[in-house]
């Protein structure tokens, strides 16, 4: 491999060139600085909205920040790694509760993302065929995604009520599937209530993305497969799912991050003190910070959560990009 | 070229604007001033049936204040679910109201933030003196030995509301005076197919108000004399278990109430589905839900034995709303005048009548408007058998931790799990471990 050095043409000095030099330099400076000037508002906004608060949060995590100092948080005494030690001391109540909340969140996220993807993909594949009323059905499928979260979840709160809720009315009064009306907003069943609402409002997004991905798969592939005698399942396994891999990689990552950090759903469903079975980490950290007023510990928990999500996301991207390269090399 | 130059100029201008706005904002640690003598911002807590009702009650009074002083008061009615968070945010940012309502039980916790104006002798003199207020109300304005962090505005006490018709149908002649009688009456009422007693099992604050009284009646306290949490003493455990047992063992509270947190038990009572309700100054609330005043009776909250009084005969927490001034107000003089106006005899009568509460101002309490039989029970309770919740800096955390523990115990009872002394102790132990070091 050889490289060709680029030679700058020798410039002929012309009379008056020396006088034009500052102008030229100014023009070059303008050309070079213009993109940065145009980027400046976005950079400043990013700083104000994300980076500065994040930096302040990290600083707070090293301080003993309680109600006594919130009026001027910078005066709070430094606690070194104290807040982190409290958060990860799993034999002590604070750390133990955080670990429990973490496991609940992991289980909830895996189930919710899995179900959202499964239902969304199945619905998208089903909607590929043309049939009467397909447009209407597609619009109906997107309703949960289009509704304001608060209004939708409040409706679920009414439906899950023990005495007058629609869920118990159907399961107990109509179908006789339960011996007595169940509690969905307190106790162990709260996990399933939370999961139901999360999947209900999450799967339309998966449906939308997968449906977009399906548009890019050439029809000829299916026609050829059908000529070779491949059935529907084989076509899905051999054509649809492999072709959707890049779309699914992004979709699952986005769903994972959204679900893991979901605050609105549990907060509206259960209020400030979620039942243990549905104690998601976002609400748990909110409680540590704004309900028990241990802002330093809450900040430390937030930083730990951020690190966890960074590691998981990094590993996920690493493995999926390796997978992509491997399949490209084949 | 011109458009690029314009874009660049626009970008730089926008950046400067952003930087300038980011540099704005008030100081959270500044002192009060009189920079804005003609305006005040007032955050009122939601006391009525809705925010709109509160505006209807308060706005005419604020207009009256403006007429008297020339100071315009910007009113914002804040729902209870948001109030504490809003106060904390205002404390942190320094961007808060001039005057605000706080739950009286939060006084010591908010006092610890240093955000509220202390009511020393000089400030009290500006509003007519400290001795205008009832001692019970002053007992819930901050930690002992410190200048109050707020001034009492409305006082409430718990009482037992009972449906006269349901009682008559069950053959019960008078309201229960002891818990034993309440359980026995409850059984008779249930035999008639009605629900006996309501509760807000998923509302930590409601739970706290009740277990605090039960603890008092069992001769127990949640905090030591030195202000340290002590939730696992045998008497405290016994007290909390007694309250939860009203659902778990005695079954006079229906299991469905374990998930109530939005005042559904008040609606159940107002609609005649439930015979008894333990609530603070419920008259206005019941009226707004269509229950006529002669449909229910009002009696003191039961005790273990004997009659309500002090010590182990306490039958209510001292409930109420206090009026506080943010230390960094830009209208210190106006805020003080506003507090004087709101605690004047005339305004106390108007406002406390509207909210069916008791005026904490002694001279206003004497008014005929507060001499009805229903009000007499509340007034008497406040004067003789109510006790202030612990006035410690960690009171807010105590409400959350213990209130949530009781909520979880109710959930166990509702699910049919046995509530034992050990399970109550374990729940309270966990709550205590979540408390900040005193």
mmCIF file of C-alpha atoms in Angstrom, chain A residues 5 99 125 139 178 227:
data_model
loop_
_atom_site.group_PDB
_atom_site.id
_atom_site.type_symbol
_atom_site.label_atom_id
_atom_site.label_comp_id
_atom_site.label_asym_id
_atom_site.label_seq_id
_atom_site.Cartn_x
_atom_site.Cartn_y
_atom_site.Cartn_z
ATOM 1 C CA UNK A 5 1.686 12.987 -0.157
ATOM 2 C CA UNK A 99 -30.840 -4.541 46.379
ATOM 3 C CA UNK A 125 -46.204 -9.685 11.306
ATOM 4 C CA UNK A 139 -54.747 2.837 14.580
ATOM 5 C CA UNK A 178 -60.444 -16.448 41.554
ATOM 6 C CA UNK A 227 -41.400 -21.614 -3.961
#
